[in-house]
Each structure stands twice: as C-alpha cells, then as structure tokens.
Amino acid sequence: MAATNTTDRRQALQAFDDTKAGVKGLVDAGVIIVPPIFHHPPDSLPTSSSSVTIPVIDLFASRSDVLAQVKAAAETVGFFQVVNHGVPAVLLAETLASVRRFHESPPESKAPYYTRDLAKKLRFNSNFDLFQSPAANWRDTLFCQALPDPPGEDELPPAVRGVLPAYSGAARRLAVAVLELLSEALGLAPGRLAEMGCADGVVVVGNYYPPCPEPRRTLGTSRHSDPAFLTVLLQDYDMPGLQVLVGGEEEEEDGRRRAWADVPPVAGALVINVGDLLQLVSNGRLRSVEHRVVANGSRDGRARVSVAAFCNADLSARTAAREYGPIEELVSSSSAPALYRSVTVPEFLSHYDDKGLDGRPALDYFRLPRP
Ligand code: OGA
Ligand code: NI
C-alpha cells in the first residue's frame, strides 16, 4: 500500500515509531519489501564508485609526513583513515560488539530506551529525523551524550556498560591529537583548536544497519555532512557501505565529475572526517564533505554496525553560549573574507535537527553574502 498523501505517510511514520522496535523490528517480522516510508528517489549522481581513494595515514610515520598527509586530506576529500592511532584493537572490537549486542537484544529490553527527547543523555530510536526528512533510512541508532558529563553506569543499557565510556575517552584523545595536526595545518599553534573547545563534548552514536531486502530502494544514511567539529568513526569489519562525495570542488572549473568514493573498512583503522563546524571556524579551508551509507544488501543476514564519536563544544549551560566564527588569523578582508557568520553550537545543531537529512548542507544557512 503506497503512502499516497501526507496524512497516510504521517500515519505510517507514527505507526512505525510506535513499535519502538526500529528497522530491526521490521526485519525480524520478516518484511520482504521495503515499506514506502523508506523509499528514496533515485539519486541523480552516478551510483558507480569513483576511483578516488581515501588515504590511510600511519600515525607512527614522521610528524612531517603525517602532517602533510592530514593537511592534504582535510583540505580536499575531508576524510582519511588512521592506523597506529593508539586505541587498542580489543577496545575497538568490544565497542562494535557491544553496540551489536544492544541492537540485537530483545525488543522489550530496548523499548524503554526508545525516545526522541533530546534532554535524555541516552536515546535509542530509528531515524533521528523520522518526521522531518523526505525519506526514512534503513538504520537504527543508539545515542549517548558521553562527555564531559557521562550518564551514570546504571543509566546505560547493560549491553554497552563499561565499554562505551572507555571508547568515548579513547576517541576523544585521538580527536585531540588530530586537532593538533589540523591546527598546525592551518598555521595555528598546535593547541589552538582543542583550546577553543572543539572536542570538549563527545556524543557517541552506535548505528545499526539491518540487512535490507531491497537495498536499491532506500539508503542506510542519506547524504549529509556531520554536525560537529570532528568525527571519529569506527566501521564494522568487512562491511562496506560508507561513501564520500568527491569531485566538483568549487575551484575546479573543469567540473570534474562528482561521484561516490567508497571508504572501505580497513582492519584496525579509524575513519576521521572534518565536520561542518571545523569548516566554519577554518573559514572553508578544511572541508566538511557530504557522505552517505548505502543500505546493507548483505545476503547472509548480517547487520552492519558503526560507531561515530562526534566531537563538539561542551553544551552544558556554562559554555553553550560561546560563539564560533571563522578564526581571525584565517580571515583577511582581501584574499579570504569571512565566509560564515558566528553561531553558537546549540543554534547550529537546532538548525541541523529541524532541517533533517534533506540533501542540503546545513552550513549554507550560515553563509555570509559574498562581499
Ligand atoms: C554518521 C555517519 C557513517 C557510518 O553517523 O554521521 O556518517 O558508516 N555514519 O555509519
Ligand atoms: Ni556522517
């Protein structure tokens, strides 16, 4: 039955949300078609992958090599993977396993955590933007506002207790190290970005992409850029799906074709990407690039798991009013006029959430008119 008008669609979304069982619940109930609320229009971009490769950077290499590679990646594709990053392999494995354990626990043990209440530090739901976006995604998510004030251990679902807090701390330490490199890449003192508070707050998001019976009709995550300064992403082993939109940078007049480049899972690696707020404070020098996750077409019934650590300002009342705009040293009235106005992080996030993943960059809203 097609949702032919907005009332039907609204009712179908509400009925789905009321199950509190997410997409995993649909798959467990044996759906063999993708319900209409999840149908996406065919993408106008080619689905074939670009040959661009997202660099894998060995952090044990010399500082100058690492710096050059990080700078090149952050200024172009906005994504890179890191190995020898100092986060123990067992912690990575346990983190993926704990998120899988949560999503695969019985529906009645997950339902109490199902909420859209942003005041809750721990939230389980399917599609944070279910009621805003034009099409829903084949994905369920566990959100945890992990740092600086983590929820109490007893507030965490047993499946992730102990593990998620340990991972949050490790991801933050890596983010601070990467922010040092990015500060240097911008010609700033190494501590500059971290001192601005770019990694004071960490939200850890455990995504679960169930196998999809008709993967070409929907997506795992719609194209978007990240509402953060920096993202550290842990991808499941041997489960591809993440793609980055490459090509067509503004300065390229020949219009190199825009296409999706795969970010293949690399054992033991972590993916790092520049978020919207880092693009804003770097006045466009570091690029927050759109990416998406294709629906999981695996035929063996295995779900794909990923864990994103979004590094942001500390949004507690103390510092939430802090304004972020292009860093003064990076702005000059002639060659590099300020591209964005200043925002508070809550103002940015509420614009991002209200808009939903509709294919338009959230940052555009804060652009200044060209002088
Ligand atoms: C995200 C995201 C990618 C993935 O959560 O913002 O882009 O592989 N996730 O799940
Ligand atoms: Ni993302």
Coordinates of C-alpha atoms and ligand atoms in Angstrom, one line a residue:
M1 CA 0.0 0.0 0.0
A2 CA 1.6 3.3 -1.1
A3 CA 1.5 6.3 1.2
T4 CA -0.3 8.4 -1.4
N5 CA -0.6 11.6 0.6
T6 CA 1.0 13.3 3.6
T7 CA -1.7 12.1 6.0
D8 CA -1.0 8.5 5.1
R9 CA 2.7 9.0 5.3
R10 CA 2.4 10.7 8.7
Q11 CA 0.3 7.8 10.0
A12 CA 2.7 5.2 8.6
L13 CA 5.7 7.0 10.3
Q14 CA 3.8 7.2 13.6
A15 CA 2.9 3.5 13.4
F16 CA 6.5 2.6 12.8
D17 CA 7.7 4.9 15.6
D18 CA 5.1 3.4 18.0
T19 CA 6.6 -0.1 17.6
K20 CA 9.8 1.2 19.4
A21 CA 11.5 -1.7 17.6
G22 CA 13.0 0.2 14.7
V23 CA 14.1 -1.2 11.4
K24 CA 15.4 -4.3 13.2
G25 CA 11.8 -5.0 14.2
L26 CA 10.6 -4.9 10.6
V27 CA 13.4 -7.3 9.6
D28 CA 12.6 -9.6 12.5
A29 CA 8.9 -9.6 11.4
G30 CA 10.1 -10.9 8.1
V31 CA 9.4 -8.0 5.7
I32 CA 10.4 -8.9 2.2
I33 CA 9.7 -5.5 0.7
V34 CA 10.9 -2.0 1.8
P35 CA 7.8 -0.1 3.1
P36 CA 7.1 3.2 1.2
I37 CA 8.2 5.5 4.1
F38 CA 11.8 4.3 3.4
H39 CA 11.7 4.8 -0.4
H40 CA 14.2 7.3 -1.7
P41 CA 14.0 9.0 -5.1
P42 CA 16.8 7.6 -7.4
D43 CA 19.9 9.7 -6.8
S44 CA 20.9 12.0 -9.7
L45 CA 24.5 11.1 -9.2
P46 CA 26.1 8.0 -10.7
T47 CA 26.0 5.1 -8.3
S48 CA 29.2 3.7 -9.7
S49 CA 32.1 4.4 -7.4
S50 CA 34.8 7.0 -8.1
S51 CA 38.3 5.8 -8.3
V52 CA 39.4 8.4 -5.7
T53 CA 40.9 6.6 -2.7
I54 CA 40.5 8.0 0.8
P55 CA 44.1 8.0 2.3
V56 CA 45.1 5.6 5.1
I57 CA 47.6 7.5 7.3
D58 CA 50.1 5.7 9.6
L59 CA 50.4 7.9 12.7
F60 CA 53.7 6.2 13.5
A61 CA 55.3 7.9 10.5
S62 CA 57.4 11.0 10.9
R63 CA 55.5 14.1 12.2
S64 CA 56.2 16.0 9.0
D65 CA 54.8 13.1 6.8
V66 CA 51.7 12.7 9.0
L67 CA 51.1 16.5 8.9
A68 CA 51.4 16.7 5.2
Q69 CA 49.0 13.8 4.6
V70 CA 46.5 15.0 7.1
K71 CA 46.5 18.6 5.7
A72 CA 46.1 17.3 2.1
A73 CA 43.2 15.1 3.0
A74 CA 41.4 17.6 5.3
E75 CA 41.6 20.3 2.6
T76 CA 40.3 18.1 -0.2
V77 CA 38.2 15.0 0.5
G78 CA 37.7 15.9 4.1
F79 CA 38.1 12.2 5.1
F80 CA 41.0 10.0 6.0
Q81 CA 41.6 6.8 7.9
V82 CA 44.3 6.4 10.6
V83 CA 46.2 3.3 11.7
N84 CA 48.6 3.1 14.7
H85 CA 46.3 5.6 16.4
G86 CA 46.8 4.2 19.9
V87 CA 43.3 2.9 20.5
P88 CA 43.7 -0.7 21.5
A89 CA 42.3 -3.3 19.0
V90 CA 40.4 -5.1 21.7
L91 CA 38.6 -1.9 22.7
L92 CA 37.6 -1.4 19.0
A93 CA 36.3 -4.9 18.8
E94 CA 34.5 -4.7 22.1
T95 CA 32.9 -1.4 21.2
L96 CA 31.5 -2.8 17.9
A97 CA 30.4 -6.0 19.7
S98 CA 28.6 -4.0 22.5
V99 CA 26.6 -1.9 20.0
R100 CA 25.6 -5.0 18.1
R101 CA 24.7 -6.7 21.4
F102 CA 22.4 -3.8 22.3
H103 CA 20.6 -3.7 18.9
E104 CA 20.2 -7.5 18.9
S105 CA 18.8 -7.7 22.4
P106 CA 15.1 -8.5 22.7
P107 CA 12.7 -5.6 21.7
E108 CA 11.2 -5.4 25.2
S109 CA 14.7 -4.6 26.7
K110 CA 15.4 -1.9 24.1
A111 CA 11.9 -0.3 24.1
P112 CA 12.4 1.5 27.5
Y113 CA 15.3 3.5 25.9
Y114 CA 13.3 4.4 22.8
T115 CA 12.9 8.2 22.8
R116 CA 13.2 11.4 20.8
D117 CA 13.6 13.5 24.0
L118 CA 16.8 15.5 23.4
A119 CA 17.1 16.1 27.2
K120 CA 17.9 12.4 27.7
K121 CA 21.6 11.6 27.6
L122 CA 20.9 8.1 26.3
R123 CA 18.5 7.7 23.4
F124 CA 17.6 4.8 21.2
N125 CA 15.5 5.4 18.1
S126 CA 15.2 4.9 14.4
N127 CA 15.9 7.9 12.2
F128 CA 16.5 11.0 14.5
D129 CA 14.8 13.0 11.7
L130 CA 12.0 10.5 11.0
F131 CA 9.2 13.2 11.0
Q132 CA 11.3 15.8 9.2
S133 CA 13.2 14.1 6.4
P134 CA 11.6 13.3 3.0
A135 CA 12.5 9.6 3.2
A136 CA 13.5 7.4 6.2
N137 CA 16.7 5.4 6.3
W138 CA 17.3 1.7 6.9
R139 CA 19.0 2.2 10.2
D140 CA 18.5 2.2 14.0
T141 CA 20.7 4.2 16.4
L142 CA 21.8 4.4 20.0
F143 CA 22.9 7.9 21.0
C144 CA 24.9 8.6 24.1
Q145 CA 25.9 12.1 25.3
A146 CA 29.2 10.7 26.6
L147 CA 31.4 13.6 27.6
P148 CA 32.1 15.7 29.6
D149 CA 29.3 14.5 31.9
P150 CA 28.6 10.9 31.1
P151 CA 25.3 9.2 32.1
G152 CA 25.7 7.1 35.2
E153 CA 26.7 3.5 34.5
D154 CA 23.2 2.3 35.7
E155 CA 21.6 4.5 33.1
L156 CA 23.4 2.7 30.3
P157 CA 21.9 -0.4 28.8
P158 CA 23.7 -3.4 30.2
A159 CA 24.9 -4.3 26.7
V160 CA 27.2 -1.3 26.5
R161 CA 28.1 -0.7 30.2
G162 CA 31.8 -0.1 30.7
V163 CA 32.6 -0.3 27.0
L164 CA 31.0 2.9 25.7
P165 CA 32.6 5.1 28.4
A166 CA 36.0 3.6 27.7
Y167 CA 35.6 4.1 24.0
S168 CA 34.4 7.7 24.3
G169 CA 37.6 8.6 26.3
A170 CA 39.8 6.9 23.7
A171 CA 38.1 8.6 20.8
R172 CA 38.4 12.0 22.4
R173 CA 42.1 11.5 23.0
L174 CA 42.6 10.6 19.3
A175 CA 40.5 13.6 18.3
V176 CA 42.6 16.0 20.3
A177 CA 45.8 14.6 18.7
V178 CA 44.2 15.1 15.2
L179 CA 43.0 18.6 16.1
E180 CA 46.7 19.4 16.9
L181 CA 47.7 18.3 13.4
L182 CA 44.8 20.3 11.9
S183 CA 45.7 23.4 13.9
E184 CA 49.3 23.1 12.5
A185 CA 47.9 22.5 9.0
L186 CA 46.1 25.9 9.3
G187 CA 49.3 27.6 10.5
L188 CA 48.0 28.0 14.1
A189 CA 49.6 26.9 17.4
P190 CA 49.1 23.2 17.8
G191 CA 46.8 23.5 20.8
R192 CA 44.5 26.1 19.2
L193 CA 41.6 24.1 18.1
A194 CA 41.4 21.9 21.2
E195 CA 41.6 25.1 23.4
M196 CA 38.6 26.5 21.5
G197 CA 36.7 23.5 23.0
C198 CA 36.3 21.6 19.7
A199 CA 36.5 18.3 21.5
D200 CA 35.1 19.2 24.9
G201 CA 31.8 17.4 24.3
V202 CA 31.6 14.0 22.7
V203 CA 28.4 12.3 21.5
V204 CA 28.8 8.6 20.7
V205 CA 26.4 7.2 18.2
G206 CA 26.0 3.4 17.7
N207 CA 24.5 2.8 14.3
Y208 CA 22.9 -0.5 13.3
Y209 CA 22.1 -1.2 9.6
P210 CA 20.0 -4.3 9.3
P211 CA 20.1 -6.3 6.1
C212 CA 17.7 -4.8 3.6
P213 CA 15.5 -6.9 1.2
E214 CA 15.5 -4.2 -1.5
P215 CA 18.7 -2.2 -0.9
R216 CA 18.4 -0.1 -4.1
R217 CA 15.1 1.4 -2.9
T218 CA 16.5 3.1 0.2
L219 CA 19.6 4.2 2.0
G220 CA 21.4 3.3 5.3
T221 CA 22.1 7.1 5.9
S222 CA 21.1 9.9 3.5
R223 CA 23.8 12.2 2.2
H224 CA 24.8 14.6 4.8
S225 CA 27.8 16.3 6.4
D226 CA 28.4 16.0 10.1
P227 CA 27.1 18.5 12.7
A228 CA 30.3 18.5 14.7
F229 CA 33.9 19.8 14.6
L230 CA 35.4 16.4 14.0
T231 CA 34.1 12.8 13.7
V232 CA 36.0 9.7 14.7
L233 CA 34.2 6.7 13.1
L234 CA 34.6 3.1 13.8
Q235 CA 33.4 0.9 10.9
D236 CA 32.4 -2.8 11.1
Y237 CA 34.9 -5.3 9.8
D238 CA 34.3 -6.4 6.2
M239 CA 31.0 -4.5 5.9
P240 CA 31.4 -1.7 3.3
G241 CA 28.7 0.9 2.8
L242 CA 30.2 4.3 3.6
Q243 CA 30.7 6.6 0.6
V244 CA 32.0 10.1 0.3
L245 CA 31.0 12.6 -2.4
V246 CA 34.2 13.6 -4.3
G247 CA 35.0 15.9 -7.1
G248 CA 33.5 19.2 -8.2
E249 CA 35.3 21.3 -5.7
E250 CA 34.5 25.0 -6.2
E251 CA 37.9 25.9 -7.6
E252 CA 37.8 23.2 -10.2
E253 CA 36.3 24.8 -13.3
D254 CA 36.5 21.8 -15.5
G255 CA 33.8 20.3 -13.4
R256 CA 35.5 17.0 -12.5
R257 CA 32.5 14.7 -12.2
R258 CA 31.0 14.3 -8.7
A259 CA 30.8 10.7 -7.7
W260 CA 30.7 8.5 -4.7
A261 CA 34.0 7.1 -3.4
D262 CA 34.0 4.1 -1.1
V263 CA 35.6 4.2 2.3
P264 CA 36.5 0.6 2.5
P265 CA 36.8 -0.9 6.0
V266 CA 40.5 -1.3 7.0
A267 CA 41.1 -3.7 9.9
G268 CA 42.1 -1.8 13.0
A269 CA 41.7 1.6 11.4
L270 CA 39.5 4.6 12.4
V271 CA 38.0 7.0 10.0
I272 CA 38.3 10.7 10.7
N273 CA 36.3 13.4 9.0
V274 CA 36.0 17.1 9.2
G275 CA 32.6 18.3 10.4
D276 CA 30.6 21.4 9.5
L277 CA 31.8 23.5 12.5
L278 CA 35.5 22.9 11.6
Q279 CA 34.8 24.1 8.1
L280 CA 33.2 27.1 9.6
V281 CA 36.0 28.1 12.0
S282 CA 38.7 27.3 9.4
N283 CA 36.8 29.7 7.1
G284 CA 36.4 27.0 4.5
R285 CA 40.0 25.8 4.4
L286 CA 39.1 22.4 6.0
R287 CA 36.3 20.7 4.2
S288 CA 33.2 19.0 5.7
V289 CA 32.3 16.7 2.9
E290 CA 29.0 15.0 2.2
H291 CA 28.8 11.3 2.7
R292 CA 26.2 8.6 2.9
V293 CA 25.7 4.9 3.7
V294 CA 24.1 2.6 1.2
A295 CA 21.6 0.2 2.5
N296 CA 23.1 -3.1 3.7
G297 CA 22.5 -5.6 0.9
S298 CA 24.3 -8.4 2.6
R299 CA 22.7 -11.7 1.8
D300 CA 23.9 -13.6 4.9
G301 CA 21.6 -11.7 7.3
R302 CA 24.5 -9.9 9.0
A303 CA 23.8 -6.3 10.1
R304 CA 26.4 -3.6 9.7
V305 CA 27.5 -1.7 12.8
S306 CA 29.3 1.6 13.1
V307 CA 30.2 3.8 16.0
A308 CA 30.6 7.5 15.4
A309 CA 32.1 9.8 18.1
F310 CA 31.1 13.4 17.3
C311 CA 33.4 15.9 18.8
N312 CA 31.8 19.2 19.7
A313 CA 31.8 22.0 22.2
D314 CA 30.6 21.2 25.7
L315 CA 26.9 22.1 25.5
S316 CA 26.4 22.4 29.2
A317 CA 24.8 25.7 30.2
R318 CA 28.3 27.0 31.2
T319 CA 29.7 27.2 27.7
A320 CA 26.8 26.7 25.3
A321 CA 26.5 30.5 24.6
R322 CA 30.0 30.6 23.2
E323 CA 30.1 31.9 19.6
Y324 CA 32.1 30.2 16.9
G325 CA 33.0 32.1 13.8
P326 CA 35.9 32.0 11.3
I327 CA 39.2 32.2 13.3
E328 CA 40.6 35.7 13.0
E329 CA 44.1 34.8 11.7
L330 CA 42.5 33.0 8.8
V331 CA 40.4 35.9 7.7
S332 CA 41.7 38.8 5.7
S333 CA 39.5 41.4 4.1
S334 CA 41.1 40.9 0.7
S335 CA 42.0 37.3 -0.2
A336 CA 40.0 35.5 2.4
P337 CA 36.9 37.4 3.6
A338 CA 34.8 35.7 6.3
L339 CA 32.6 33.1 4.6
Y340 CA 30.3 32.4 7.6
R341 CA 28.7 34.3 10.4
S342 CA 29.3 33.3 14.0
V343 CA 27.0 30.7 15.6
T344 CA 26.6 29.1 18.9
V345 CA 26.8 25.3 18.7
P346 CA 23.2 24.8 20.0
E347 CA 21.9 27.3 17.4
F348 CA 23.8 25.3 14.7
L349 CA 22.5 21.9 16.0
S350 CA 18.9 23.0 16.2
H351 CA 19.0 24.2 12.6
Y352 CA 20.6 20.9 11.6
D353 CA 18.0 18.8 13.5
D354 CA 15.0 20.9 12.3
K355 CA 16.1 20.6 8.8
G356 CA 16.7 16.8 8.8
L357 CA 18.7 15.0 6.2
D358 CA 17.2 16.6 3.1
G359 CA 20.2 16.7 1.0
R360 CA 21.0 20.4 1.6
P361 CA 24.2 21.3 3.5
A362 CA 23.3 22.8 6.9
L363 CA 26.2 25.2 6.7
D364 CA 24.8 27.0 3.8
Y365 CA 22.3 28.6 6.1
F366 CA 25.1 30.4 8.0
R367 CA 27.0 31.6 4.9
L368 CA 27.5 35.4 4.6
P369 CA 26.6 37.0 1.3
R370 CA 29.6 37.5 -0.9
P371 CA 31.1 41.0 -0.5
Ligands
OGA1 C1 27.2 9.4 10.7 C2 27.8 8.6 9.6 C3 28.7 6.6 8.7 C4 28.6 5.1 9.0 O1 26.8 8.7 11.7 O2 27.2 10.6 10.7 O3 28.1 9.2 8.6 O4 29.4 4.4 8.4 N1 28.0 7.3 9.7 O5 27.7 4.7 9.8
NI2 NI 28.2 11.3 9.0

